[in-house]
PDB file of C-alpha atoms in Angstrom:
ATOM      1  CA  UNK A 206     106.693 108.933 151.497  1.00 50.00           C
ATOM      2  CA  UNK A 207     108.424 105.664 152.079  1.00 53.00           C
ATOM      3  CA  UNK A 208     112.044 105.185 150.940  1.00 54.00           C
ATOM      4  CA  UNK A 209     112.649 101.988 149.095  1.00 58.00           C
ATOM      5  CA  UNK A 210     115.692 100.067 150.396  1.00 59.00           C
ATOM      6  CA  UNK A 211     117.882  98.682 147.608  1.00 64.00           C
ATOM      7  CA  UNK A 212     119.099  95.211 148.648  1.00 66.00           C
ATOM      8  CA  UNK A 213     120.967  94.726 145.382  1.00 71.00           C
ATOM      9  CA  UNK A 214     123.143  97.760 146.030  1.00 65.00           C
ATOM     10  CA  UNK A 215     123.940  96.672 149.599  1.00 67.00           C
ATOM     11  CA  UNK A 216     124.786  93.138 148.432  1.00 71.00           C
ATOM     12  CA  UNK A 217     127.037  94.542 145.725  1.00 73.00           C
ATOM     13  CA  UNK A 218     128.878  96.774 148.218  1.00 69.00           C
ATOM     14  CA  UNK A 219     129.394  93.909 150.691  1.00 75.00           C
ATOM     15  CA  UNK A 220     130.735  91.623 147.959  1.00 68.00           C
ATOM     16  CA  UNK A 221     133.051  94.355 146.668  1.00 72.00           C
ATOM     17  CA  UNK A 222     134.503  95.039 150.130  1.00 69.00           C
ATOM     18  CA  UNK A 223     134.934  91.314 150.797  1.00 66.00           C
ATOM     19  CA  UNK A 224     136.617  90.761 147.427  1.00 67.00           C
ATOM     20  CA  UNK A 225     139.144  93.575 147.890  1.00 65.00           C
ATOM     21  CA  UNK A 226     139.886  92.519 151.468  1.00 64.00           C
ATOM     22  CA  UNK A 227     140.607  88.961 150.316  1.00 61.00           C
ATOM     23  CA  UNK A 228     142.668  90.134 147.337  1.00 55.00           C
ATOM     24  CA  UNK A 229     144.765  92.415 149.569  1.00 52.00           C
ATOM     25  CA  UNK A 230     145.424  89.628 152.085  1.00 52.00           C
ATOM     26  CA  UNK A 231     146.396  87.262 149.275  1.00 51.00           C
ATOM     27  CA  UNK A 232     148.785  89.784 147.748  1.00 51.00           C
ATOM     28  CA  UNK A 233     150.678  90.108 151.045  1.00 57.00           C
ATOM     29  CA  UNK A 234     151.385  86.386 151.371  1.00 68.00           C
ATOM     30  CA  UNK A 235     154.668  85.202 149.904  1.00 73.00           C
ATOM     31  CA  UNK A 236     154.802  82.235 147.626  1.00 84.00           C
ATOM     32  CA  UNK A 237     156.930  79.216 148.470  1.00 84.00           C
ATOM     33  CA  UNK A 238     159.248  80.177 145.635  1.00 87.00           C
ATOM     34  CA  UNK A 239     159.763  83.673 147.082  1.00 87.00           C
ATOM     35  CA  UNK A 240     160.440  82.252 150.547  1.00 87.00           C
ATOM     36  CA  UNK A 241     162.986  79.768 149.132  1.00 88.00           C
ATOM     37  CA  UNK A 242     164.687  82.519 147.146  1.00 89.00           C
ATOM     38  CA  UNK A 243     164.931  84.770 150.220  1.00 90.00           C
ATOM     39  CA  UNK A 244     166.391  81.896 152.275  1.00 89.00           C
ATOM     40  CA  UNK A 245     168.902  81.181 149.495  1.00 89.00           C
ATOM     41  CA  UNK A 246     170.010  84.822 149.392  1.00 91.00           C
ATOM     42  CA  UNK A 247     170.340  84.930 153.194  1.00 91.00           C
ATOM     43  CA  UNK A 248     172.486  81.762 153.133  1.00 91.00           C
ATOM     44  CA  UNK A 249     174.681  83.230 150.375  1.00 91.00           C
ATOM     45  CA  UNK A 250     175.249  86.366 152.470  1.00 93.00           C
ATOM     46  CA  UNK A 251     176.109  84.227 155.505  1.00 92.00           C
ATOM     47  CA  UNK A 252     178.598  82.167 153.470  1.00 92.00           C
ATOM     48  CA  UNK A 253     180.163  85.339 152.035  1.00 93.00           C
ATOM     49  CA  UNK A 254     180.655  86.737 155.549  1.00 93.00           C
ATOM     50  CA  UNK A 255     182.235  83.470 156.740  1.00 93.00           C
ATOM     51  CA  UNK A 256     184.622  83.257 153.789  1.00 94.00           C
ATOM     52  CA  UNK A 257     185.578  86.943 154.064  1.00 94.00           C
ATOM     53  CA  UNK A 258     186.240  86.613 157.800  1.00 93.00           C
ATOM     54  CA  UNK A 259     188.473  83.547 157.250  1.00 93.00           C
ATOM     55  CA  UNK A 260     186.942  82.183 160.482  1.00 94.00           C
ATOM     56  CA  UNK A 261     184.859  79.053 159.907  1.00 95.00           C
ATOM     57  CA  UNK A 262     184.843  75.286 160.270  1.00 96.00           C
ATOM     58  CA  UNK A 263     184.593  72.655 157.538  1.00 96.00           C
ATOM     59  CA  UNK A 264     182.617  69.558 158.600  1.00 95.00           C
ATOM     60  CA  UNK A 265     182.919  66.561 156.256  1.00 96.00           C
ATOM     61  CA  UNK A 266     180.074  64.190 155.393  1.00 95.00           C
ATOM     62  CA  UNK A 267     182.100  61.870 153.166  1.00 94.00           C
ATOM     63  CA  UNK A 268     185.691  61.202 152.137  1.00 93.00           C
ATOM     64  CA  UNK A 269     187.172  60.117 148.796  1.00 90.00           C
ATOM     65  CA  UNK A 270     190.699  58.692 148.932  1.00 87.00           C
ATOM     66  CA  UNK A 271     192.756  58.920 145.753  1.00 84.00           C
ATOM     67  CA  UNK A 272     191.922  55.872 143.649  1.00 78.00           C
ATOM     68  CA  UNK A 273     189.359  54.669 146.189  1.00 77.00           C
ATOM     69  CA  UNK A 274     185.633  54.677 146.620  1.00 86.00           C
ATOM     70  CA  UNK A 275     183.571  57.267 148.450  1.00 86.00           C
ATOM     71  CA  UNK A 276     183.214  56.594 152.202  1.00 87.00           C
ATOM     72  CA  UNK A 277     180.330  58.113 154.172  1.00 90.00           C
ATOM     73  CA  UNK A 278     181.410  59.324 157.599  1.00 89.00           C
ATOM     74  CA  UNK A 279     179.245  58.481 160.583  1.00 88.00           C
ATOM     75  CA  UNK A 280     181.476  60.304 163.092  1.00 84.00           C
ATOM     76  CA  UNK A 281     180.497  63.975 163.197  1.00 85.00           C
ATOM     77  CA  UNK A 282     183.491  65.106 165.266  1.00 90.00           C
ATOM     78  CA  UNK A 283     185.809  65.405 162.238  1.00 92.00           C
ATOM     79  CA  UNK A 284     186.527  68.968 161.159  1.00 95.00           C
ATOM     80  CA  UNK A 285     189.022  71.470 159.834  1.00 96.00           C
ATOM     81  CA  UNK A 286     189.034  74.901 161.451  1.00 96.00           C
ATOM     82  CA  UNK A 287     190.083  77.905 159.417  1.00 96.00           C
ATOM     83  CA  UNK A 288     191.468  81.034 161.083  1.00 94.00           C
ATOM     84  CA  UNK A 289     193.525  83.798 159.436  1.00 93.00           C
ATOM     85  CA  UNK A 290     196.589  82.787 161.479  1.00 94.00           C
ATOM     86  CA  UNK A 291     195.927  79.080 162.191  1.00 95.00           C
ATOM     87  CA  UNK A 292     194.584  75.983 160.453  1.00 96.00           C
ATOM     88  CA  UNK A 293     193.537  73.070 162.695  1.00 95.00           C
ATOM     89  CA  UNK A 294     192.753  69.742 161.087  1.00 94.00           C
ATOM     90  CA  UNK A 295     191.182  66.675 162.622  1.00 92.00           C
ATOM     91  CA  UNK A 296     190.134  64.624 159.594  1.00 92.00           C
ATOM     92  CA  UNK A 297     190.272  60.899 158.846  1.00 90.00           C
ATOM     93  CA  UNK A 298     192.769  59.588 156.313  1.00 86.00           C
ATOM     94  CA  UNK A 299     192.380  56.590 154.034  1.00 84.00           C
ATOM     95  CA  UNK A 300     195.149  56.195 151.521  1.00 74.00           C
ATOM     96  CA  UNK A 301     198.766  55.540 150.848  1.00 76.00           C
ATOM     97  CA  UNK A 302     201.596  56.947 152.929  1.00 72.00           C
ATOM     98  CA  UNK A 303     205.037  57.628 151.483  1.00 68.00           C
ATOM     99  CA  UNK A 304     208.281  58.419 153.272  1.00 66.00           C
ATOM    100  CA  UNK A 305     208.128  59.462 156.899  1.00 60.00           C
ATOM    101  CA  UNK A 306     204.742  57.852 157.639  1.00 57.00           C
ATOM    102  CA  UNK A 307     204.787  54.578 159.539  1.00 53.00           C
ATOM    103  CA  UNK A 308     201.925  52.098 159.291  1.00 51.00           C
ATOM    104  CA  UNK A 309     199.422  52.817 162.034  1.00 50.00           C
ATOM    105  CA  UNK A 310     201.701  55.461 163.503  1.00 52.00           C
ATOM    106  CA  UNK A 311     199.747  58.515 162.534  1.00 55.00           C
ATOM    107  CA  UNK A 312     196.343  59.910 163.407  1.00 67.00           C
ATOM    108  CA  UNK A 313     194.815  60.722 160.038  1.00 80.00           C
ATOM    109  CA  UNK A 314     195.003  64.286 158.770  1.00 85.00           C
ATOM    110  CA  UNK A 315     195.574  65.574 162.290  1.00 89.00           C
ATOM    111  CA  UNK A 316     197.705  68.721 162.242  1.00 90.00           C
ATOM    112  CA  UNK A 317     197.755  72.404 162.975  1.00 92.00           C
ATOM    113  CA  UNK A 318     199.915  75.196 161.724  1.00 94.00           C
ATOM    114  CA  UNK A 319     200.155  78.779 160.620  1.00 95.00           C
ATOM    115  CA  UNK A 320     199.245  79.259 156.965  1.00 95.00           C
ATOM    116  CA  UNK A 321     202.080  80.519 154.776  1.00 94.00           C
ATOM    117  CA  UNK A 322     199.633  81.163 151.920  1.00 95.00           C
ATOM    118  CA  UNK A 323     195.930  81.977 152.317  1.00 95.00           C
ATOM    119  CA  UNK A 324     194.112  83.164 149.186  1.00 95.00           C
ATOM    120  CA  UNK A 325     190.411  83.527 148.433  1.00 95.00           C
ATOM    121  CA  UNK A 326     189.080  83.802 144.896  1.00 95.00           C
ATOM    122  CA  UNK A 327     185.392  84.344 144.100  1.00 94.00           C
ATOM    123  CA  UNK A 328     184.052  82.816 140.913  1.00 92.00           C
ATOM    124  CA  UNK A 329     180.525  82.940 139.516  1.00 91.00           C
ATOM    125  CA  UNK A 330     179.311  79.878 141.454  1.00 90.00           C
ATOM    126  CA  UNK A 331     181.725  79.454 144.375  1.00 94.00           C
ATOM    127  CA  UNK A 332     184.741  80.579 146.358  1.00 96.00           C
ATOM    128  CA  UNK A 333     188.133  78.918 145.901  1.00 97.00           C
ATOM    129  CA  UNK A 334     190.273  79.021 149.045  1.00 97.00           C
ATOM    130  CA  UNK A 335     193.914  77.935 148.754  1.00 97.00           C
ATOM    131  CA  UNK A 336     195.978  77.451 151.885  1.00 96.00           C
ATOM    132  CA  UNK A 337     199.493  76.145 152.461  1.00 96.00           C
ATOM    133  CA  UNK A 338     200.368  74.948 155.954  1.00 95.00           C
ATOM    134  CA  UNK A 339     203.498  73.510 157.490  1.00 91.00           C
ATOM    135  CA  UNK A 340     202.540  71.021 160.208  1.00 84.00           C
ATOM    136  CA  UNK A 341     204.842  69.344 162.709  1.00 83.00           C
ATOM    137  CA  UNK A 342     205.663  66.397 160.394  1.00 81.00           C
ATOM    138  CA  UNK A 343     204.528  67.438 156.935  1.00 86.00           C
ATOM    139  CA  UNK A 344     203.541  70.249 154.578  1.00 91.00           C
ATOM    140  CA  UNK A 345     199.975  70.490 153.322  1.00 93.00           C
ATOM    141  CA  UNK A 346     198.325  72.210 150.389  1.00 96.00           C
ATOM    142  CA  UNK A 347     194.625  72.695 151.014  1.00 96.00           C
ATOM    143  CA  UNK A 348     192.080  73.654 148.380  1.00 98.00           C
ATOM    144  CA  UNK A 349     188.539  74.358 149.547  1.00 97.00           C
ATOM    145  CA  UNK A 350     185.790  75.014 147.021  1.00 97.00           C
ATOM    146  CA  UNK A 351     182.818  76.605 148.807  1.00 96.00           C
ATOM    147  CA  UNK A 352     179.494  76.790 146.971  1.00 95.00           C
ATOM    148  CA  UNK A 353     177.472  79.945 147.504  1.00 90.00           C
ATOM    149  CA  UNK A 354     174.901  78.039 149.601  1.00 87.00           C
ATOM    150  CA  UNK A 355     177.520  76.609 152.014  1.00 85.00           C
ATOM    151  CA  UNK A 356     178.305  73.187 150.581  1.00 92.00           C
ATOM    152  CA  UNK A 357     182.034  72.604 150.220  1.00 96.00           C
ATOM    153  CA  UNK A 358     184.595  70.264 148.672  1.00 97.00           C
ATOM    154  CA  UNK A 359     188.020  70.023 150.350  1.00 96.00           C
ATOM    155  CA  UNK A 360     191.174  68.512 148.838  1.00 96.00           C
ATOM    156  CA  UNK A 361     194.309  68.013 150.938  1.00 95.00           C
ATOM    157  CA  UNK A 362     197.669  67.310 149.311  1.00 93.00           C
ATOM    158  CA  UNK A 363     200.621  66.279 151.412  1.00 89.00           C
ATOM    159  CA  UNK A 364     204.307  65.613 150.770  1.00 86.00           C
ATOM    160  CA  UNK A 365     204.184  62.240 152.534  1.00 83.00           C
ATOM    161  CA  UNK A 366     200.742  60.926 151.535  1.00 84.00           C
ATOM    162  CA  UNK A 367     198.477  60.549 148.534  1.00 86.00           C
ATOM    163  CA  UNK A 368     195.869  63.277 148.156  1.00 90.00           C
ATOM    164  CA  UNK A 369     192.421  62.932 149.664  1.00 92.00           C
ATOM    165  CA  UNK A 370     189.131  64.798 149.222  1.00 95.00           C
ATOM    166  CA  UNK A 371     186.204  65.481 151.527  1.00 96.00           C
ATOM    167  CA  UNK A 372     182.650  66.587 150.815  1.00 96.00           C
ATOM    168  CA  UNK A 373     180.844  68.608 153.480  1.00 96.00           C
ATOM    169  CA  UNK A 374     179.728  72.042 154.632  1.00 95.00           C
ATOM    170  CA  UNK A 375     181.216  75.169 156.146  1.00 94.00           C
ATOM    171  CA  UNK A 376     179.684  76.684 159.240  1.00 93.00           C
ATOM    172  CA  UNK A 377     180.316  79.373 161.787  1.00 92.00           C
ATOM    173  CA  UNK A 378     182.900  78.398 164.394  1.00 89.00           C
ATOM    174  CA  UNK A 379     181.260  77.232 167.605  1.00 84.00           C
ATOM    175  CA  UNK A 380     181.780  79.519 170.583  1.00 80.00           C
ATOM    176  CA  UNK A 381     184.108  78.040 173.149  1.00 67.00           C
TER     177      UNK A 381
END
């Protein structure tokens, strides 16, 4: 007796195995939206660690003097370093000087000093960092608003100058 081979059954089994193999492989791939969301969460964790450590650098992309227009910065060497016991600023200044500042006699917002006040407040969408520093020639009140993804907005108020704001990012301090 000859056994009849069922080609329909074999074809069905091959198609079923192929379908489930493809479906399983597809289910393991992440969508672009999932990848973006994971990257966003990782960046938020990195920013939280930087803010909590009080050890980071602010790098400005643009500056807005009080009463002036926005100026895009092409020099990438400007920065403000934040440490728990020291604030170092090397930022450009465009604006009006008051008493104690001679025309052309100063180097922008270039100072360093130990913070007398250093507070961090977390809101729903950002961190608000308030720092008061006494430099060699002036006192400064610094307010840094850090968005959860790392973008930041810095405002510097001084006793001898009009206030100025910078738009940029915070990053990990470079190793020296």
